[in-house]
PDB file of C-alpha atoms in Angstrom:
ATOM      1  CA  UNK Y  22    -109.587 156.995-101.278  1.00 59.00           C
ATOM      2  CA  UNK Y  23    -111.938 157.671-104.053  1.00 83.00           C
ATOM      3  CA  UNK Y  24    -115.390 159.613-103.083  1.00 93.00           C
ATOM      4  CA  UNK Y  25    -118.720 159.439-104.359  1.00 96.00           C
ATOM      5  CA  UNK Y  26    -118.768 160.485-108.065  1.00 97.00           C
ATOM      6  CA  UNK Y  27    -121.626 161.177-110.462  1.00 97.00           C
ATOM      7  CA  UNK Y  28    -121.954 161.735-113.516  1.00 97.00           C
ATOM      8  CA  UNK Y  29    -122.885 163.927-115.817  1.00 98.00           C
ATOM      9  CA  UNK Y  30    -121.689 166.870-113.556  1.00 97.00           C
ATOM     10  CA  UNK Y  31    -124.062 169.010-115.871  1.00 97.00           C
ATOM     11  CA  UNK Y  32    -127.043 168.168-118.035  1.00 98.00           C
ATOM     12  CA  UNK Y  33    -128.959 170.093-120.055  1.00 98.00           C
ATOM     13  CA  UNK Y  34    -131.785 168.731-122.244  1.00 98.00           C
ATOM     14  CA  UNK Y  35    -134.878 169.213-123.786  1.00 97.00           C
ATOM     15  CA  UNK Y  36    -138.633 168.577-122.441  1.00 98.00           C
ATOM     16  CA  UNK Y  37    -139.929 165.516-123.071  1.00 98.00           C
ATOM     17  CA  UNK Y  38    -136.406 163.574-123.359  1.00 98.00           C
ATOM     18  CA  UNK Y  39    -135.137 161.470-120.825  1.00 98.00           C
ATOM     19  CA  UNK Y  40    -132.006 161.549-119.719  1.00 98.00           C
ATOM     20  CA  UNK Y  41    -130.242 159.092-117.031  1.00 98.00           C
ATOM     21  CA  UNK Y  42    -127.893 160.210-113.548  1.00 98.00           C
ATOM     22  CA  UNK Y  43    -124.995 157.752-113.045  1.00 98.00           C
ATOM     23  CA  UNK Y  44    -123.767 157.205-109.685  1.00 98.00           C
ATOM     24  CA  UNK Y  45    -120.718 155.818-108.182  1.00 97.00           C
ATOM     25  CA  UNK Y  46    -120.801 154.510-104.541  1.00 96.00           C
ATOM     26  CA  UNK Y  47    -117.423 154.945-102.521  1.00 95.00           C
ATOM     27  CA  UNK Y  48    -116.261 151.028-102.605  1.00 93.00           C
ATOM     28  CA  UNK Y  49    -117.842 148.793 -99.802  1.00 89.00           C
ATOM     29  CA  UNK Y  50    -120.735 151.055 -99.182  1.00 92.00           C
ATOM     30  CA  UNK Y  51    -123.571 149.509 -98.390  1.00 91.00           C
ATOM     31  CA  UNK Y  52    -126.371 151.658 -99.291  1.00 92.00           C
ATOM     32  CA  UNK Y  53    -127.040 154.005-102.033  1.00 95.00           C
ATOM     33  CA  UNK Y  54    -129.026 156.995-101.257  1.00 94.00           C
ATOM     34  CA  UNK Y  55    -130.584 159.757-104.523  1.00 97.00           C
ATOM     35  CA  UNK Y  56    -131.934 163.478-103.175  1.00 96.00           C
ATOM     36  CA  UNK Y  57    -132.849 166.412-105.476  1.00 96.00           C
ATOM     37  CA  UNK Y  58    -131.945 169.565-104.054  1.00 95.00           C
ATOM     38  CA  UNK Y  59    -133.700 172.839-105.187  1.00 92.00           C
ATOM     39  CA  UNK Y  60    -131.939 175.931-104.987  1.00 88.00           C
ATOM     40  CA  UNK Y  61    -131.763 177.650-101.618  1.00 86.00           C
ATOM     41  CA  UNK Y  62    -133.229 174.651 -99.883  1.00 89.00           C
ATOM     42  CA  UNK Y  63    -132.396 171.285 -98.464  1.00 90.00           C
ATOM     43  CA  UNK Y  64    -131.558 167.934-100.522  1.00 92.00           C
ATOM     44  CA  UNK Y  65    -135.010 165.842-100.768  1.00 92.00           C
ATOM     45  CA  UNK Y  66    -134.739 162.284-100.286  1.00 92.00           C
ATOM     46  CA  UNK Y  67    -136.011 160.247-103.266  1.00 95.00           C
ATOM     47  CA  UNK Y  68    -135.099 156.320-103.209  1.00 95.00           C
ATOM     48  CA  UNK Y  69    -132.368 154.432-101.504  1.00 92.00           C
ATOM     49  CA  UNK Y  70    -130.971 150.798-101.758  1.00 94.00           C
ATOM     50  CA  UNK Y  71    -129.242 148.338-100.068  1.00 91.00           C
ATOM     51  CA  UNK Y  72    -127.270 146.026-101.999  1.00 93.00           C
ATOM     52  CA  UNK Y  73    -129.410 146.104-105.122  1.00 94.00           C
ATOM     53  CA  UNK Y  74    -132.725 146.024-103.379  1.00 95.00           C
ATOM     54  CA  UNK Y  75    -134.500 149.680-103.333  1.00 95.00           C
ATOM     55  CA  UNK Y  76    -135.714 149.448-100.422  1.00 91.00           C
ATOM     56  CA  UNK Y  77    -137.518 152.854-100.296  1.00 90.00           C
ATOM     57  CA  UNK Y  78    -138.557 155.099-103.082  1.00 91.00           C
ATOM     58  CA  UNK Y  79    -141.459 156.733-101.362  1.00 91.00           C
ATOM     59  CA  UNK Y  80    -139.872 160.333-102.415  1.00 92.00           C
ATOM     60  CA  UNK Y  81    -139.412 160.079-106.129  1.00 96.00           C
ATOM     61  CA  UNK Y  82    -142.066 162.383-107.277  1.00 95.00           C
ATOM     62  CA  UNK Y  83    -144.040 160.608-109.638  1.00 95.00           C
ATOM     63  CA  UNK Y  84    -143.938 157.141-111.742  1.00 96.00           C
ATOM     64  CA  UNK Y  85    -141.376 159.266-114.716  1.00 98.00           C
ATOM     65  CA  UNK Y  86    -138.621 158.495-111.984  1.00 98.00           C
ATOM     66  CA  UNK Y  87    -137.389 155.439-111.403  1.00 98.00           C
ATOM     67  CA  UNK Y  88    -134.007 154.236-109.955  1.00 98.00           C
ATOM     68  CA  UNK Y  89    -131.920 150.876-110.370  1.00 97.00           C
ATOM     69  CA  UNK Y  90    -128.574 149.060-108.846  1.00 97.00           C
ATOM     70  CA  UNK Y  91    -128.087 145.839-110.884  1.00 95.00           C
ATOM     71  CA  UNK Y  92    -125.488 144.782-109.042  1.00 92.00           C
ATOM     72  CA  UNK Y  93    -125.296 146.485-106.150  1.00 90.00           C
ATOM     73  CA  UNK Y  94    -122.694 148.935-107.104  1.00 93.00           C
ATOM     74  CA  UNK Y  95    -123.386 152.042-109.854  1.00 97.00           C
ATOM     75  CA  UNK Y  96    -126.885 153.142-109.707  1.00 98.00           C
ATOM     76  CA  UNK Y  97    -129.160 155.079-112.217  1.00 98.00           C
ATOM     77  CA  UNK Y  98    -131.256 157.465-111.571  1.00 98.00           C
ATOM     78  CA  UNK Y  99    -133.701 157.463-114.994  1.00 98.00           C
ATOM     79  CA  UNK Y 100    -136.025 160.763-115.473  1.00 98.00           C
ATOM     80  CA  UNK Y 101    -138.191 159.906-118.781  1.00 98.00           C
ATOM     81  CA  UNK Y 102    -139.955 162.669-120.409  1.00 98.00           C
ATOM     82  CA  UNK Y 103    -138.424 165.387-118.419  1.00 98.00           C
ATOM     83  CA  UNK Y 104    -140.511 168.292-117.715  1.00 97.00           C
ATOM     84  CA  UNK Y 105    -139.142 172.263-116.460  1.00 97.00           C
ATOM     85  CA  UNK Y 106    -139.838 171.298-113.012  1.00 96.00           C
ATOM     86  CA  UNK Y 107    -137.566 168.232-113.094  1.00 97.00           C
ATOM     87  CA  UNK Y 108    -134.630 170.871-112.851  1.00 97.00           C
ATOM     88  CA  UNK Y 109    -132.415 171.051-109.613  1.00 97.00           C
ATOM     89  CA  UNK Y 110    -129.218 169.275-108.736  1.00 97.00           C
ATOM     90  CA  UNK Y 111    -129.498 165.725-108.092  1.00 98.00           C
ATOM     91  CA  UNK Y 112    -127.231 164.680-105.099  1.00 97.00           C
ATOM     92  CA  UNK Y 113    -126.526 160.764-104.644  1.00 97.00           C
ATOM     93  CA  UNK Y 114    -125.058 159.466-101.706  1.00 95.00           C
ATOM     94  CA  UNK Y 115    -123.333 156.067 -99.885  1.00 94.00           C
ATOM     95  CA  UNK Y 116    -123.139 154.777 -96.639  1.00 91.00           C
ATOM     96  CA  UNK Y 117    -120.787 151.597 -94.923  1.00 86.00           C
ATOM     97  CA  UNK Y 118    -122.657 149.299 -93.094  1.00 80.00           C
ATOM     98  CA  UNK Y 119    -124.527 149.649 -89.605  1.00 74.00           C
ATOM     99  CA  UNK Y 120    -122.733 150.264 -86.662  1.00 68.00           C
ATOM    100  CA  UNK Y 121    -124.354 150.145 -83.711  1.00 63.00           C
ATOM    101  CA  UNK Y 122    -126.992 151.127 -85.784  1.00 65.00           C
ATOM    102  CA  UNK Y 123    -125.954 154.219 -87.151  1.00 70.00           C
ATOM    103  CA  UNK Y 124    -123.861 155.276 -90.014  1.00 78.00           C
ATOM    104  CA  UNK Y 125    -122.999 158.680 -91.860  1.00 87.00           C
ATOM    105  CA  UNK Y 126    -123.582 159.376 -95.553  1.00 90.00           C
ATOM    106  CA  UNK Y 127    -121.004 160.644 -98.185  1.00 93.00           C
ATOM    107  CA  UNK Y 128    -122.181 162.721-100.331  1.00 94.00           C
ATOM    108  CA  UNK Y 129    -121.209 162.973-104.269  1.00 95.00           C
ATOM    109  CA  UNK Y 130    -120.826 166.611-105.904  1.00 94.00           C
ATOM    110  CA  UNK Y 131    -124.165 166.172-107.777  1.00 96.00           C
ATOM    111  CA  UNK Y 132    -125.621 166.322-111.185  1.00 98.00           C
ATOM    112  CA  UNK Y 133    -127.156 170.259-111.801  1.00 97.00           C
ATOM    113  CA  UNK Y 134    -130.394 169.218-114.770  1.00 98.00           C
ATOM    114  CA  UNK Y 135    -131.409 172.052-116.636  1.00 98.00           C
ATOM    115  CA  UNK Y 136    -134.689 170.993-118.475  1.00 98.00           C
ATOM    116  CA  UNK Y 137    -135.244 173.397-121.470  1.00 97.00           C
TER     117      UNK Y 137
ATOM    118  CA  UNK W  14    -140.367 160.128 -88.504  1.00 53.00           C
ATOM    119  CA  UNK W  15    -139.207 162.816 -85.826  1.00 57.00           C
ATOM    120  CA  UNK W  16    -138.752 166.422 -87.214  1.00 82.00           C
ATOM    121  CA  UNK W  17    -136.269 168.876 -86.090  1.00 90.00           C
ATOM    122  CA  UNK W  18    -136.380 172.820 -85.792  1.00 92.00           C
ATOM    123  CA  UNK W  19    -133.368 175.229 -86.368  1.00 95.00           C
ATOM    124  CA  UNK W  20    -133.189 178.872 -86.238  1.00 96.00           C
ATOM    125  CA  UNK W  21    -132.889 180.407 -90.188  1.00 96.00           C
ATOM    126  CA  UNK W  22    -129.746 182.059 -89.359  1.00 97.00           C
ATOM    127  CA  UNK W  23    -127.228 182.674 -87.229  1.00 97.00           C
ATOM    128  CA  UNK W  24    -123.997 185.065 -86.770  1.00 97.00           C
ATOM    129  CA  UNK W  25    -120.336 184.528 -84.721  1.00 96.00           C
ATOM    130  CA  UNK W  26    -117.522 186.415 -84.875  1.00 97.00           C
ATOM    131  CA  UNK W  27    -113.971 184.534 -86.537  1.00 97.00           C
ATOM    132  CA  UNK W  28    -112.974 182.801 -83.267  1.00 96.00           C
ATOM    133  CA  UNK W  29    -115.464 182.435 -80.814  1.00 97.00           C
ATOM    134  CA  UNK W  30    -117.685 179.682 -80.360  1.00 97.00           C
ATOM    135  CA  UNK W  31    -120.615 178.969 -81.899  1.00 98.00           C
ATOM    136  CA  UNK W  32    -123.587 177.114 -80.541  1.00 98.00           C
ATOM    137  CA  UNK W  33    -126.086 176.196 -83.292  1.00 98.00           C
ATOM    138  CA  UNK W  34    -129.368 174.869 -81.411  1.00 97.00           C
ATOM    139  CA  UNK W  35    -131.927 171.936 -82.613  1.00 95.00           C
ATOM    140  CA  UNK W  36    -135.139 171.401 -81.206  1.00 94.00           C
ATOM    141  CA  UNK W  37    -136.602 167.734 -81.711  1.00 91.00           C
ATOM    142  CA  UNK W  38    -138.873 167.094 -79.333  1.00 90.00           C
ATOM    143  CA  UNK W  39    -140.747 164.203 -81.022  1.00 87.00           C
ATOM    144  CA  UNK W  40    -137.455 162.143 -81.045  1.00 88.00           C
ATOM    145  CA  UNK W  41    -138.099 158.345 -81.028  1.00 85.00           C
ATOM    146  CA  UNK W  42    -135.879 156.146 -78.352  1.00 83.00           C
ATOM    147  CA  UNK W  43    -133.706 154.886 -81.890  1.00 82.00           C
ATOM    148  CA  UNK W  44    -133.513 157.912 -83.505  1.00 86.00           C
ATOM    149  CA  UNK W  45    -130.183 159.352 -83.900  1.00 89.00           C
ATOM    150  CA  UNK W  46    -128.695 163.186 -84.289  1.00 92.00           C
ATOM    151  CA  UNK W  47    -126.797 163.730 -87.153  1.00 92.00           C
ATOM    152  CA  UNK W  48    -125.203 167.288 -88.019  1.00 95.00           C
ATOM    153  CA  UNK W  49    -124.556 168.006 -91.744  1.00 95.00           C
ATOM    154  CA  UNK W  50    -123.013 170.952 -93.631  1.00 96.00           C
ATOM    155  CA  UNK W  51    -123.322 172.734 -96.826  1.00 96.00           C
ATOM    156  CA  UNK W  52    -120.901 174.742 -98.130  1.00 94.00           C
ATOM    157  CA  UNK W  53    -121.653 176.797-101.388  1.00 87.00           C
ATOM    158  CA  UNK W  54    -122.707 174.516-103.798  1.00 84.00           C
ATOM    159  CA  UNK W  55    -120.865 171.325-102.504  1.00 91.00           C
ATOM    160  CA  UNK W  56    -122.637 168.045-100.982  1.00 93.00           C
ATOM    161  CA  UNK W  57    -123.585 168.164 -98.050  1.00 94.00           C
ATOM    162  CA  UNK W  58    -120.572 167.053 -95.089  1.00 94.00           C
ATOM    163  CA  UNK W  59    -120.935 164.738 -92.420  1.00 93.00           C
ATOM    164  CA  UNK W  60    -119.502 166.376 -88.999  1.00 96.00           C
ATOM    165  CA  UNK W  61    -121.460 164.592 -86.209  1.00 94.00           C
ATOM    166  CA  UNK W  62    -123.682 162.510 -85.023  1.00 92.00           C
ATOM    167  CA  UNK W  63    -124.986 160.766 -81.385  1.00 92.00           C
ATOM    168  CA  UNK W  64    -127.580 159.116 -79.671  1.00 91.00           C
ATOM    169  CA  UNK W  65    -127.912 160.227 -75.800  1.00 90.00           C
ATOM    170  CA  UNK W  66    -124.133 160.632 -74.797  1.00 87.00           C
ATOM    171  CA  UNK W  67    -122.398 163.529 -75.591  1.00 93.00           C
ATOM    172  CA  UNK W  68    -119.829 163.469 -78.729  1.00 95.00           C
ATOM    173  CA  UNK W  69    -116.830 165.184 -79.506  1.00 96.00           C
ATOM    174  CA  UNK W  70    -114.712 164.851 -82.513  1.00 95.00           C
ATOM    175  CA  UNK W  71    -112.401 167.030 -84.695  1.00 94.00           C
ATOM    176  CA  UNK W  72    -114.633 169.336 -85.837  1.00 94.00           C
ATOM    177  CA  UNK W  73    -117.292 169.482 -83.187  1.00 97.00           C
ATOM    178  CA  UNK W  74    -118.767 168.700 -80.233  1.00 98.00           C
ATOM    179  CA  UNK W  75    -122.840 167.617 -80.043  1.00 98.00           C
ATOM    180  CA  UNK W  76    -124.637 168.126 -76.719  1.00 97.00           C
ATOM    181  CA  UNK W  77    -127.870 166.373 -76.535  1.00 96.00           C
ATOM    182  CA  UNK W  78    -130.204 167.161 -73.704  1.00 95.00           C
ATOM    183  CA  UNK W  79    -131.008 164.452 -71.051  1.00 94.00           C
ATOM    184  CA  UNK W  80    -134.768 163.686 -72.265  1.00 94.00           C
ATOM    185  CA  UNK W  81    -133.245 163.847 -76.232  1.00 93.00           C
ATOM    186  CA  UNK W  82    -135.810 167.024 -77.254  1.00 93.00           C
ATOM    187  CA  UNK W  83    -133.036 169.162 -78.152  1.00 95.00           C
ATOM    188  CA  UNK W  84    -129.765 169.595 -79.583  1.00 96.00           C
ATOM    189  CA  UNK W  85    -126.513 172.000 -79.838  1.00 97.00           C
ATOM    190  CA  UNK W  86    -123.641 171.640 -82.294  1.00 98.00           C
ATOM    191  CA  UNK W  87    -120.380 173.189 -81.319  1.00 98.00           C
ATOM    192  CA  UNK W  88    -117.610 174.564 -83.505  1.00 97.00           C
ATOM    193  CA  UNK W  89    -115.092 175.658 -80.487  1.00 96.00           C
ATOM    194  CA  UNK W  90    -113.421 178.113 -82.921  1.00 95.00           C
ATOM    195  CA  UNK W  91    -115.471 179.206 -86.014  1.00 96.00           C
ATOM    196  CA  UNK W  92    -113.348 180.562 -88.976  1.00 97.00           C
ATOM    197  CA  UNK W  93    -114.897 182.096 -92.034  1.00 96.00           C
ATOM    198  CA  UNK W  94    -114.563 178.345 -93.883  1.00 95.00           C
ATOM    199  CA  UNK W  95    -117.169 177.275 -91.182  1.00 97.00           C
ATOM    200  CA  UNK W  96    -119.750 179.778 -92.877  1.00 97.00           C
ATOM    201  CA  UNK W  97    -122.563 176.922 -94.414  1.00 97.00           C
ATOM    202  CA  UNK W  98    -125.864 175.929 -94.245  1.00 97.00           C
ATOM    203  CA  UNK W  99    -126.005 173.773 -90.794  1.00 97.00           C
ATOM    204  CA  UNK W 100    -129.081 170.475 -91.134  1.00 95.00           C
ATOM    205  CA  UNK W 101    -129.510 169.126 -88.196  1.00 94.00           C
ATOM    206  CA  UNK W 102    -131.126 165.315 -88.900  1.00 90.00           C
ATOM    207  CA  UNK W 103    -132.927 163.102 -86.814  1.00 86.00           C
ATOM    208  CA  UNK W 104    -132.939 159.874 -88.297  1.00 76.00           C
ATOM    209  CA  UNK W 105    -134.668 156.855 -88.527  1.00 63.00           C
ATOM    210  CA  UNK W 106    -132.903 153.797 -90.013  1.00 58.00           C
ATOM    211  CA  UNK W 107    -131.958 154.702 -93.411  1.00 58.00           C
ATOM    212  CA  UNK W 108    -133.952 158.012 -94.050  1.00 69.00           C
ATOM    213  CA  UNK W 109    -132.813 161.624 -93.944  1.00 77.00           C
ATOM    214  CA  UNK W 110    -134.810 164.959 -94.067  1.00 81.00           C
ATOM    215  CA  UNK W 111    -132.746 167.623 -94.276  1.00 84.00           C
ATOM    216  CA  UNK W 112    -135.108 170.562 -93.845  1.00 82.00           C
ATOM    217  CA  UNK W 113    -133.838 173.950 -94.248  1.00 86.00           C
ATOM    218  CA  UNK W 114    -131.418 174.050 -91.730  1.00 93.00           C
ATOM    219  CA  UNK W 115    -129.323 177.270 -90.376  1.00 97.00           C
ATOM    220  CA  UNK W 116    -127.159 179.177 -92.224  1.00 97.00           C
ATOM    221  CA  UNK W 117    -124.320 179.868 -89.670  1.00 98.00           C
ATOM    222  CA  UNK W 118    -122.378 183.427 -91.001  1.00 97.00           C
ATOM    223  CA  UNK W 119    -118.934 183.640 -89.347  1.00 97.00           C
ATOM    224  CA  UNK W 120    -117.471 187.530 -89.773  1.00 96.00           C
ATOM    225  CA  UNK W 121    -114.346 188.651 -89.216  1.00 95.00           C
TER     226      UNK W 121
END
């Protein structure tokens, strides 16, 4: 079946604009996960949800991030006034329910920001 | 939440075995071990994960020690598509930390 998709694959913009990552859950996952990944090192978790309720967003770097899932489904990343050091590739990611209290995470091909 | 060590790098010749270790000795009694890739530029892949037994599936096998401190993923028969950044995760509920993992070079 269909993966995780995201959207744009590539963004480049200017400082101080915002700009807005679209992600796609695989259908029936549960929980919606968004990392940013630097080059050379690992994804960073930033927020996650389950359902539509973030449940977490104890990474997202400061209050220009924020992150929404209406209704449960496609979520949004939002970066507002984008600075140089927003730039990396931002990685969402889904996950089926619990079971037995564990569950893997699929990972979309990411959205690479370039903040000019 | 319990953090995990891995060696920067590792080599294995096309064929053999390799054994990619994972120290986390501050492991929590609910805390699972997951095993991710990364290949190139691609999202990270799911391969493995366990809690205290032993797992084996098609890609790998994970051998957890008996007090849960450490950790070894096994690819039985590395080829040169199994060259990638290895993370190994321990995780809490709903939270991963990736770190910097090991990047596993299989030669010919």
């Amino acid at each position: 079946g269909a993966g995780v998709s995201q959207s744009p694959r590539y963004k480049v913009t200017k400082r101080g604009q915002d700009v807005a990552l679209r992600c796609d859950p695989i259908s029936g996952h549960v929980s919606l996960y968004w990392y940013r990944q630097a080059l050379g090192q690992g994804p960073e978790f930033l927020t996650y949800f389950n359902y539509e309720a973030q449940q977490d967003k104890s990474g997202l770097p400061n209050d220009r991030f924020s992150a929404e899932r209406p209704e449960g489904s496609i979520s949004t990343l939002t970066i507002q006034r984008t600075e140089q050091r927003d730039s990396a590739m931002y990685r969402c990611a889904s996950s089926p329910p619990l079971r037995q209290g564990s569950s893997e995470q699929y990972f979309g091909p990411g959205t690479r920001l370039t903040v000019t | 939440d319990a953090k995990t060590t891995q060696p920067p790098s590792m080599d294995c010749a096309e064929g053999r075995a390799a054994n990619l270790p994972c120290n986390h000795s501050t492991i929590s009694g609910n805390e699972y071990v997951y095993w991710y890739r990364q290949i190139h530029s691609q999202g990270p892949q799911y391969i493995i994960h366990g809690l205290k037994n032993n797992e084996t599936n098609e890609m790998a096998s994970l051998i957890i020690t008996e007090d849960r401190k450490s950790s070894t993923l096994i690819l039985p028969h590395a080829t040169l598509r199994d060259t990638a950044v290895y993370y190994c995760i321990v995780r809490p509920f709903n939270k991963f930390y990736f770190g910097s993992g090991t990047k596993l070079n299989v030669k010919p």
